[in-house]
Short mmCIF file of C-alpha atoms in Angstrom, two decimals:
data_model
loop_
_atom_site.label_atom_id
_atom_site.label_comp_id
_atom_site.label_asym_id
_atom_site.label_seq_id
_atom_site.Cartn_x
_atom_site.Cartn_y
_atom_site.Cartn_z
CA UNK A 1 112.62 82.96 100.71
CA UNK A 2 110.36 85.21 99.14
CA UNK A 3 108.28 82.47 97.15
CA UNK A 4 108.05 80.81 100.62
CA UNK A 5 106.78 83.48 102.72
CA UNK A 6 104.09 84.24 98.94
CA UNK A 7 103.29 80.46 99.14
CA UNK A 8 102.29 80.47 103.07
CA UNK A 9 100.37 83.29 102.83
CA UNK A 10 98.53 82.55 99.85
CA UNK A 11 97.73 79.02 101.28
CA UNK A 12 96.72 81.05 104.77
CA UNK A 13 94.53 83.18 102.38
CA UNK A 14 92.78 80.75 100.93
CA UNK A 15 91.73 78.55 104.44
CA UNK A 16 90.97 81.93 106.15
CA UNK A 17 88.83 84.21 103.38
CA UNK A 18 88.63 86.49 105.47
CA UNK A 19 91.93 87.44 106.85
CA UNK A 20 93.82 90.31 103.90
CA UNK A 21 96.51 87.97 104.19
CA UNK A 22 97.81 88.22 100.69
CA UNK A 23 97.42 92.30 100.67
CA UNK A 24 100.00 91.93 103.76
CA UNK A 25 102.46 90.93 101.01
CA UNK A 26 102.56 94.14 99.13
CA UNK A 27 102.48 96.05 102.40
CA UNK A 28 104.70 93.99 104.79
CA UNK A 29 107.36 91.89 102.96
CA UNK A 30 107.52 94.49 100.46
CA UNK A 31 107.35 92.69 97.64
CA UNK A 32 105.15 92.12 94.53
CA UNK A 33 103.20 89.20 93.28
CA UNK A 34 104.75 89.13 89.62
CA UNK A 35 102.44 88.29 86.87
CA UNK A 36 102.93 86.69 83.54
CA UNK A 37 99.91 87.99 80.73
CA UNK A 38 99.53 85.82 78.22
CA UNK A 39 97.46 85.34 75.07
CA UNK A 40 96.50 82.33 73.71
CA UNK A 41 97.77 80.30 71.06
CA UNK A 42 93.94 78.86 69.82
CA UNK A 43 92.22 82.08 69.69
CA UNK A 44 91.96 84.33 66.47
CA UNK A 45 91.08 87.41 67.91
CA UNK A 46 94.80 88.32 68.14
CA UNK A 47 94.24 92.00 67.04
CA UNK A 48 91.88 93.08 70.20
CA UNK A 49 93.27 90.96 72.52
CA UNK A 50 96.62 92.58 72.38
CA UNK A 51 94.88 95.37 73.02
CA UNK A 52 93.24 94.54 76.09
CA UNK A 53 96.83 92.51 77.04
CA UNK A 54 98.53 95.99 77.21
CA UNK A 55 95.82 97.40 78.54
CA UNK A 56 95.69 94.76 81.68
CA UNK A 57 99.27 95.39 81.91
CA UNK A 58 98.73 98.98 82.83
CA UNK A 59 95.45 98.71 84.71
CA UNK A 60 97.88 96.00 86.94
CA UNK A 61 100.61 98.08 87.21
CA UNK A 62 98.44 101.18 88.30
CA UNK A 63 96.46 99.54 91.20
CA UNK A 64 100.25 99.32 92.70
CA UNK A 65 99.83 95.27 93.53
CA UNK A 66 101.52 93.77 90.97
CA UNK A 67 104.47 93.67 88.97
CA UNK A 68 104.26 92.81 85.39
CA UNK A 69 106.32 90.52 83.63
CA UNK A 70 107.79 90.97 80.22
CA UNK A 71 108.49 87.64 79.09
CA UNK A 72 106.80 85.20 76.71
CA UNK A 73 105.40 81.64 77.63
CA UNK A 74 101.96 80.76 75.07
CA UNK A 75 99.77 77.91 75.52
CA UNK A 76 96.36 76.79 74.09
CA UNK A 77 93.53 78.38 76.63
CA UNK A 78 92.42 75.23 77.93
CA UNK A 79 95.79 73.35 78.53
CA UNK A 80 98.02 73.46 81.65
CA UNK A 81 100.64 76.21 81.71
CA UNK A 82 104.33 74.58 82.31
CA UNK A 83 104.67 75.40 85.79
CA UNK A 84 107.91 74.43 85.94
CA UNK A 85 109.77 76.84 83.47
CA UNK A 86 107.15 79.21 84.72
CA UNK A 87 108.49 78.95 88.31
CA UNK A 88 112.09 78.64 86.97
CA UNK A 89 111.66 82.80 85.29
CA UNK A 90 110.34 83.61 88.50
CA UNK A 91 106.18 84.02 87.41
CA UNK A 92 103.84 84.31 90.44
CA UNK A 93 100.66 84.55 88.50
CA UNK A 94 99.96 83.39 84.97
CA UNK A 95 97.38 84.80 83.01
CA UNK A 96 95.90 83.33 80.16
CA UNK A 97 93.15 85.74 77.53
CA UNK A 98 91.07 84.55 75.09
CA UNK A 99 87.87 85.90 73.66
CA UNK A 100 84.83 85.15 71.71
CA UNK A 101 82.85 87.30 68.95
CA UNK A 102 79.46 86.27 68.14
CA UNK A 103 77.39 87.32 65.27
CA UNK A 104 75.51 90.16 66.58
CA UNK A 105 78.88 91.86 67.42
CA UNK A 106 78.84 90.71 71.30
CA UNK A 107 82.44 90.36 72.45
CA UNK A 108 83.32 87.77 75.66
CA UNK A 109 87.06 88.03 77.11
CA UNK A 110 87.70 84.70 79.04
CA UNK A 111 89.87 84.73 81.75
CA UNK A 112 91.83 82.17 83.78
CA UNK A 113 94.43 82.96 86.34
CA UNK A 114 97.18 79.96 87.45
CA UNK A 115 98.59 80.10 91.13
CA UNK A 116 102.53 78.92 90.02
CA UNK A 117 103.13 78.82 93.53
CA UNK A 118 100.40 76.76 94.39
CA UNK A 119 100.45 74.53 90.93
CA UNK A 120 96.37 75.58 90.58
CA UNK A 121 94.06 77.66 88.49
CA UNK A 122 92.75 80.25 91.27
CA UNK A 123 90.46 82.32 88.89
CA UNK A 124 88.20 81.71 85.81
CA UNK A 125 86.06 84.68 84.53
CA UNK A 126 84.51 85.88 81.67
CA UNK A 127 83.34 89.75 80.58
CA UNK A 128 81.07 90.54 77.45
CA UNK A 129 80.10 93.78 75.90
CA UNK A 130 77.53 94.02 73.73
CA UNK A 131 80.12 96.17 71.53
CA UNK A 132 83.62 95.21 70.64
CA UNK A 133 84.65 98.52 70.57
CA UNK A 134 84.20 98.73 74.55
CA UNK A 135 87.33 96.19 75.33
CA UNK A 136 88.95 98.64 77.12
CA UNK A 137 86.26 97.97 80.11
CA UNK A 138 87.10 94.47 79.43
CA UNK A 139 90.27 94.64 80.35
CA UNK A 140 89.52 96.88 83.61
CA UNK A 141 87.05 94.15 84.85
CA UNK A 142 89.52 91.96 84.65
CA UNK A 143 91.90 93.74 86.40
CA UNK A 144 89.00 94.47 89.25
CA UNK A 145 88.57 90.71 89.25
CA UNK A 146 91.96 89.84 90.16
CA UNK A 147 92.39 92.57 92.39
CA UNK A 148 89.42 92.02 94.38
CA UNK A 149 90.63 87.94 94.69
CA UNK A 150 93.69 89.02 96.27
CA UNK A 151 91.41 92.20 98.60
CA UNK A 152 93.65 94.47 97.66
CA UNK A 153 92.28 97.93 98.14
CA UNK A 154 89.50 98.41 95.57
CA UNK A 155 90.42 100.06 91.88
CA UNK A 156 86.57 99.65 91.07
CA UNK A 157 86.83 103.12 89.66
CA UNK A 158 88.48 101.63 87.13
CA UNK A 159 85.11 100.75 85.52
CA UNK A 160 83.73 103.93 85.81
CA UNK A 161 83.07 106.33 82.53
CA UNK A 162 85.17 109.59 82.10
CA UNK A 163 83.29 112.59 81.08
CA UNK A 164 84.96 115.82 79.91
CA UNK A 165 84.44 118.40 77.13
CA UNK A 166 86.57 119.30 74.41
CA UNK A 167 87.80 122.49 72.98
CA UNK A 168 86.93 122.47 69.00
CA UNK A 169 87.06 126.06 67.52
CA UNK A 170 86.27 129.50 68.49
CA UNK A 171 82.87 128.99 70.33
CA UNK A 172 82.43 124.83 69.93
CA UNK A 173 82.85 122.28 72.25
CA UNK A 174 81.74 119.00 72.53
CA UNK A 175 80.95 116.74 75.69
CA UNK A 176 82.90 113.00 75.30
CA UNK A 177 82.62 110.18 77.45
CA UNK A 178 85.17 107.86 77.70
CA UNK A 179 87.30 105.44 79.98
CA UNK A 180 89.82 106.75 82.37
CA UNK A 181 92.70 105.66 79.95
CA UNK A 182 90.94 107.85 77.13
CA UNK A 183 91.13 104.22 74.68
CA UNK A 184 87.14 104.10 74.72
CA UNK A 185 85.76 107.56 73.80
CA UNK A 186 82.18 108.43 72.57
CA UNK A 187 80.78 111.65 71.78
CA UNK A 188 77.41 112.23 73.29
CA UNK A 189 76.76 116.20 72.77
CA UNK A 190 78.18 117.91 69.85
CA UNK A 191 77.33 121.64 68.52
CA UNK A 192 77.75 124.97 69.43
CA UNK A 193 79.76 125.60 72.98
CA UNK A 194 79.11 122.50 75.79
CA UNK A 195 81.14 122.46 78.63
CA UNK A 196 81.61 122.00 82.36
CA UNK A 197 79.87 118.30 82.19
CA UNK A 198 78.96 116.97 85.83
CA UNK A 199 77.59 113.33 86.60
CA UNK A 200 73.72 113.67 87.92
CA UNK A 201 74.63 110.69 90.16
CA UNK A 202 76.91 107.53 90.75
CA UNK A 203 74.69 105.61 88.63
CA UNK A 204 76.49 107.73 85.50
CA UNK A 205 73.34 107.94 83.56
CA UNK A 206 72.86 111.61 83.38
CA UNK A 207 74.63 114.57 83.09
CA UNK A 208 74.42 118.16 83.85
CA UNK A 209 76.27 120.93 81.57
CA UNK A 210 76.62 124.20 80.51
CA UNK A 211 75.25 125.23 77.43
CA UNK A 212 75.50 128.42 75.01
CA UNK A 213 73.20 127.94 72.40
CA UNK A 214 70.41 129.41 74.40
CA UNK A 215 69.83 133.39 74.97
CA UNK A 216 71.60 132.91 78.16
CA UNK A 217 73.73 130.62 80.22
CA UNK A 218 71.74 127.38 80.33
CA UNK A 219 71.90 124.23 82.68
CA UNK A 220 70.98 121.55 80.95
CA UNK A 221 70.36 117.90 82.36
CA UNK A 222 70.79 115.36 79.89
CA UNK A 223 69.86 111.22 79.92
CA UNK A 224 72.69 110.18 77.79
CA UNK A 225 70.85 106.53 76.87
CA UNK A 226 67.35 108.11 76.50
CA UNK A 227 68.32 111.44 75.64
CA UNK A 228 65.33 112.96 77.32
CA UNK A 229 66.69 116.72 78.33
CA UNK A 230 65.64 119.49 80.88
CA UNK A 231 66.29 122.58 81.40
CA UNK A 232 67.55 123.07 85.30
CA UNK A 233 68.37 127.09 85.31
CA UNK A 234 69.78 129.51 82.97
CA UNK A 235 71.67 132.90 84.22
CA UNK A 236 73.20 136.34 82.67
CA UNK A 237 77.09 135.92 83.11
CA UNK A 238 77.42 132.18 84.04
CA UNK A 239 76.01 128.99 85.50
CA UNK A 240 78.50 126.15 86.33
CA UNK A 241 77.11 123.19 88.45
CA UNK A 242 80.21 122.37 90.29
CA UNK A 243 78.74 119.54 92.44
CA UNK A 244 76.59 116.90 93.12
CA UNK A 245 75.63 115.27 96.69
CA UNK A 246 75.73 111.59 97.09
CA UNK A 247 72.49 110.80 96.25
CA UNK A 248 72.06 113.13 93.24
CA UNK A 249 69.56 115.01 95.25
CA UNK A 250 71.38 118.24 95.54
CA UNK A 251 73.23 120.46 93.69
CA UNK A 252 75.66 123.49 94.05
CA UNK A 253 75.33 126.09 91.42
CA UNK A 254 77.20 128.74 90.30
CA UNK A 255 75.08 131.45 88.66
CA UNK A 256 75.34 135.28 88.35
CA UNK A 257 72.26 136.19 88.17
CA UNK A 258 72.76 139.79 89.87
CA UNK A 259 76.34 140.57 88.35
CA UNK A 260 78.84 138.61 90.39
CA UNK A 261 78.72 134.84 90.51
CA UNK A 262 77.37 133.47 94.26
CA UNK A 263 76.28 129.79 94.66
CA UNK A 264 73.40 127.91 95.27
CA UNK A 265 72.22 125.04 96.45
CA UNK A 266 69.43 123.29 94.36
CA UNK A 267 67.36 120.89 95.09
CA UNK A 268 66.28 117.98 92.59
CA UNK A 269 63.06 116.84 93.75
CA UNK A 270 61.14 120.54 93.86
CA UNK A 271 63.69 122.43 91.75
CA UNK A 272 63.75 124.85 94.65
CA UNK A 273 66.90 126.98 95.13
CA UNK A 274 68.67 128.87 97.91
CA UNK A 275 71.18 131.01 97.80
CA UNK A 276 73.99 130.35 100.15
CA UNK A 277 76.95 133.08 99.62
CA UNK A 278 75.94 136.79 99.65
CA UNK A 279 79.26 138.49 99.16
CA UNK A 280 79.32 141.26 96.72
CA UNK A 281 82.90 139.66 95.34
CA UNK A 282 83.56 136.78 93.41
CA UNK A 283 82.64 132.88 94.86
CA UNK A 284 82.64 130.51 92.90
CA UNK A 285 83.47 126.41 92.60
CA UNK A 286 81.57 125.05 95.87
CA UNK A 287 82.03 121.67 96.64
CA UNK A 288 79.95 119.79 99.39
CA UNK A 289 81.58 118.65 102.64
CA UNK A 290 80.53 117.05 105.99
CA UNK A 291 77.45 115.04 104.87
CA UNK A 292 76.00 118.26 102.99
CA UNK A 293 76.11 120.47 105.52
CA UNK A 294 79.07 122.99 104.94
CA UNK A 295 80.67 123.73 101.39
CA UNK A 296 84.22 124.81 100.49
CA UNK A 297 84.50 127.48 97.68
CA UNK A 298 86.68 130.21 96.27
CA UNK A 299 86.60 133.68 96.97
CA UNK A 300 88.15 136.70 96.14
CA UNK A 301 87.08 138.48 99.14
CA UNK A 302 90.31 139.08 100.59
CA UNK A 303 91.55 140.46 97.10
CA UNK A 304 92.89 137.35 95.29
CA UNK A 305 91.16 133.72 94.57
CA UNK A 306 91.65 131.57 97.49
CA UNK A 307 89.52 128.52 99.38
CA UNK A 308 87.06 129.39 101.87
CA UNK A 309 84.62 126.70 103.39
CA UNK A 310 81.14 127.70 105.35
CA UNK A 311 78.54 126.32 106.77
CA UNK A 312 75.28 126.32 104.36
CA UNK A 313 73.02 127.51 107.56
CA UNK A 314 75.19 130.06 108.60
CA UNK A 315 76.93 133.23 106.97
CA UNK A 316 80.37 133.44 108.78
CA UNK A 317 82.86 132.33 106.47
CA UNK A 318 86.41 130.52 107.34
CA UNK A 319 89.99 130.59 105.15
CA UNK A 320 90.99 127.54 105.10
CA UNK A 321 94.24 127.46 102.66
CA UNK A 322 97.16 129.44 104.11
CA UNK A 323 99.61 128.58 100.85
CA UNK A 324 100.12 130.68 98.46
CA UNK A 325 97.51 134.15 97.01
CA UNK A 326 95.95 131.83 93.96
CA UNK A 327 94.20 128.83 94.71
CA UNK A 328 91.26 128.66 92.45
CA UNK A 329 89.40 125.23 92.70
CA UNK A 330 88.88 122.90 95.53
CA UNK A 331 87.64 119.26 95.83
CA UNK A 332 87.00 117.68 98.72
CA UNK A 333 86.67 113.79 100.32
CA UNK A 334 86.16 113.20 104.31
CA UNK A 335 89.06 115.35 105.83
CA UNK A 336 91.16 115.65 102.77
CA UNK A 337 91.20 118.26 100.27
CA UNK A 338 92.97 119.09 97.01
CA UNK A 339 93.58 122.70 95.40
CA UNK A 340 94.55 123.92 92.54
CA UNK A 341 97.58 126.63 93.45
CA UNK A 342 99.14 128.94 90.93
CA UNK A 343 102.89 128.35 91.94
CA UNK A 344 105.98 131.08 91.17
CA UNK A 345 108.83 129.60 88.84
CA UNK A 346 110.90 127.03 90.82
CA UNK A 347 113.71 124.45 89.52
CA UNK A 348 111.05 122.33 88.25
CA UNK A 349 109.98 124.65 85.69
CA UNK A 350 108.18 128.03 84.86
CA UNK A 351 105.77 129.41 86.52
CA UNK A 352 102.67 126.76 86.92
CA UNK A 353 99.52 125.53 88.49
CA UNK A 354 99.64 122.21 90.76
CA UNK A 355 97.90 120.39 92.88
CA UNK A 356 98.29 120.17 96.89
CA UNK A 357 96.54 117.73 99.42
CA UNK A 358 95.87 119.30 102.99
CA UNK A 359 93.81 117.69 105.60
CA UNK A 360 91.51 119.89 107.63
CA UNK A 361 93.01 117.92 111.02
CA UNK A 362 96.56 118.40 110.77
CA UNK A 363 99.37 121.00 109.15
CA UNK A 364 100.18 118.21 106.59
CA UNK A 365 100.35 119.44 102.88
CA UNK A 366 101.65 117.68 100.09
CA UNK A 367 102.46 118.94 95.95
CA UNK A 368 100.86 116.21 93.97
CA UNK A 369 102.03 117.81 90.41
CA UNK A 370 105.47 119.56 89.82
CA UNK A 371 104.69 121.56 86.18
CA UNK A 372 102.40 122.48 83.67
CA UNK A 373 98.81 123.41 84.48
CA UNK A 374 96.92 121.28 86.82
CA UNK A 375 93.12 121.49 86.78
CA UNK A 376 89.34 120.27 87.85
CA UNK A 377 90.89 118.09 90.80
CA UNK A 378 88.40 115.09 91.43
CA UNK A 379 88.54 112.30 93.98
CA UNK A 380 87.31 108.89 93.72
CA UNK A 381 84.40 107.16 95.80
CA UNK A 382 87.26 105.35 97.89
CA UNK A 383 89.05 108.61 98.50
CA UNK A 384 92.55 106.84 97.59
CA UNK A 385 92.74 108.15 93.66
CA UNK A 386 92.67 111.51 92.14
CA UNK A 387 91.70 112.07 88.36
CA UNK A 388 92.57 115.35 87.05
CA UNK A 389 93.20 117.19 84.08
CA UNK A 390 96.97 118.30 82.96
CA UNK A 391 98.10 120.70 80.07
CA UNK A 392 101.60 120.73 79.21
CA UNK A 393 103.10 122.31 76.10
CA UNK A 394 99.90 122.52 74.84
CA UNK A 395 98.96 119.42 75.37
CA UNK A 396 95.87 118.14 77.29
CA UNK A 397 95.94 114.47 79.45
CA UNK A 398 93.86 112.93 81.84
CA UNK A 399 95.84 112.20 85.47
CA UNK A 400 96.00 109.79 87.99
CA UNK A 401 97.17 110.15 90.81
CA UNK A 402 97.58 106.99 93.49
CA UNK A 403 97.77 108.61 96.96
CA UNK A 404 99.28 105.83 98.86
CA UNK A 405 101.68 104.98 95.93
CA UNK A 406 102.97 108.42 95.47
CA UNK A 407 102.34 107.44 91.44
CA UNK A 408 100.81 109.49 88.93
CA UNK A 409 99.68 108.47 85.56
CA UNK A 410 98.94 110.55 82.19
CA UNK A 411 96.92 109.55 79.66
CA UNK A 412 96.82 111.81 76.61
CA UNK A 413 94.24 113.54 74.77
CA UNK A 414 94.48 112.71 70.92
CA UNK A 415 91.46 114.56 69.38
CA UNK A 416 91.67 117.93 70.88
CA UNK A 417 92.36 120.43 74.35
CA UNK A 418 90.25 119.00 77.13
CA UNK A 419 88.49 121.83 78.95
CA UNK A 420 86.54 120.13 81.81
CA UNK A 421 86.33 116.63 83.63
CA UNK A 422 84.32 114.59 85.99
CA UNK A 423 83.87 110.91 86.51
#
């Protein structure tokens, strides 16, 4: 019955392009297109590709559309898969990998994707890097590929580089960038103490960080292909940008210029800033909200670190989380908002810091981690992911958290603690 109803709608899908017919699957009859990966039997680049094969496996598994079959069927890349025995072990999809080196070190993964149901190939792609050592974005275009045939809900952050620094020694840390699964990773500042990296923009070409290695507290932008380098502010105490606007025209800054940290709001194209919290306290961490024109932040002002929000224009200030006395970072997309709260023991575990999502319409609130410590909360351009960073038994990871799944993810750290992330 279930290959039925799969069949109709896929056949549906394909006359009307436009109707999400096959997304209505997942959601509706509450079951899973299951796919078959499979390398084939002609190629020699057996090493990589069972790389990428594992990594396709978990890319497809995390965008929560498909389940992944463990079973083995091989055939030459450009012959017919047996759809027969295929449909007989119960394969939706088959996917077949191959890939290409050429002499200058390019690498091409080919791609073609069999419709059992419908006896038909249904998708033929290719992806080249200019380095083989980049697969891992291989394997997450081709898992953007399928998912966007089927209009599932997008996982095009999937593609998207992973910044983050990393703990060395007393005083050095480096800035990495890397891909969300922390396979890919690429140094790209190294010396003395870097940390709290921020992408300059969407495009992911630049970076701002802090720096040490200057008499004070240094903002530095950095073009990571050109490597040009400015020089945005420097401060006594600290500077921290802790977020960029859409466009990359605006920043907010935290800088203690005067003794306690405030923040400010900078803007890129005359390097003009303005200072927009005057309490004699602590605020710190402010994170743009409703198109730019109000910020959420942490204060101490009512004696212990909690999240405040304000409008930029305006000096009255609003408490907005009622849970718990130490919530000490915010991030923010639309109406939602995650914090980081320090939580008392529980049966989960000793005491921690996790994650909650609260909307600023409703009462709603949600624990999106359950132990360890839970930090630099970020959302993704869709809203629908979270990327975070987790220590546990000391022990850094990169998290991901799907929202509508109620999944999380870990990916491991293997060359040091991370300190900071943004992607």
């Amino acid at each position: 019955m279930k290959k039925i109803l799969l069949i109709t709608l896929l056949m549906i899908s394909t006359l009307f392009a436009a109707v999400d017919a096959k997304l209505e699957i997942v959601k509706k009859a509450n079951t899973l297109p299951k796919i078959l990966i499979s390398i084939a039997s002609d190629t020699s680049e057996i090493s990589t590709l069972t790389k990428i094969k594992d990594l396709l496996s978990k890319d497809l598994e995390i965008t929560g559309h498909f389940e992944i079959l463990n079973i083995q069927n091989i055939i030459r890349y450009d012959d017919l898969p047996d759809i027969n025995t295929l449909s007989n072990e119960g394969v939706d999809l088959f996917l077949n990998i191959s890939a290409t080196k050429d002499t200058s070190g390019a690498y091409s993964l080919r791609t073609k994707l069999y419709d059992i149901n419908a006896q038909a190939m249904i998708l033929e792609k290719s992806f080249t890097s200019s380095r083989e050592n980049r697969y891992p974005f291989l394997a997450h275009r081709t898992t953007i590929s399928i998912n966007d045939y089927f209009k599932a809900p997008s996982v095009k952050w999937m593609d998207r580089f992973v910044i983050y620094s990393v703990y060395k020694g007393a005083g050095k840390s480096d800035i990495m960038i890397a891909d969300y699964t922390l396979t890919y990773k690429k140094t790209i500042v190294s010396g003395g103490l870097n940390i709290f990296p921020k992408w300059a923009s969407p495009k992911q070409r630049s970076i701002y960080y802090t720096s040490y290695n200057y008499s004070k507290p240094t903002l530095v932008k950095l073009n990571i292909f050109n490597r040009d380098k400015k020089i945005i502010m420097s401060s006594d105490g600290m500077i921290v940008c802790s977020d960029v606007n859409h466009d990359g025209s605006k920043l907010l800054i935290t800088a203690s210029p005067n003794g306690q940290p405030d923040i400010y709001s900078y803007s890129v194209n005359t390097g003009n800033k303005t200072r927009i919290t005057t309490y004699s306290g602590i605020d710190v961490g402010g994170q743009f909200i409703e198109d730019d024109k109000k910020i959420v932040f942490v204060s101490d002002r009512l004696g212990s670190p909690n999240i405040f929000a304000k409008n930029i224009n305006s000096r009255g200030v609003e408490k907005l989380v009622y849970h718990s006395n130490n919530n000490s970072s915010a991030t923010a997309f639309k109406d939602n908002i995650v914090y980081v709260s320090k939580d008392k023991n529980n049966e989960l575990g000793n005491r921690s810091f996790n994650l909650y999502l609260m909307s600023t319409k409703s009462d709603n609130l949600k624990r999106l981690t359950s132990s360890g410590t839970n930090q630099f909360p970020k959302f993704s351009a869709d809203g629908e992911s979270l990327l975070f960073m987790k220590t546990f038994n000391g022990r850094s990871s990169i998290g991901i958290v799907r929202l509508n799944f109620n999944k999380s993810y870990l990916f491991p750290s293997n060359n040091g603690r991370i300190q900071s992330i943004d992607w």
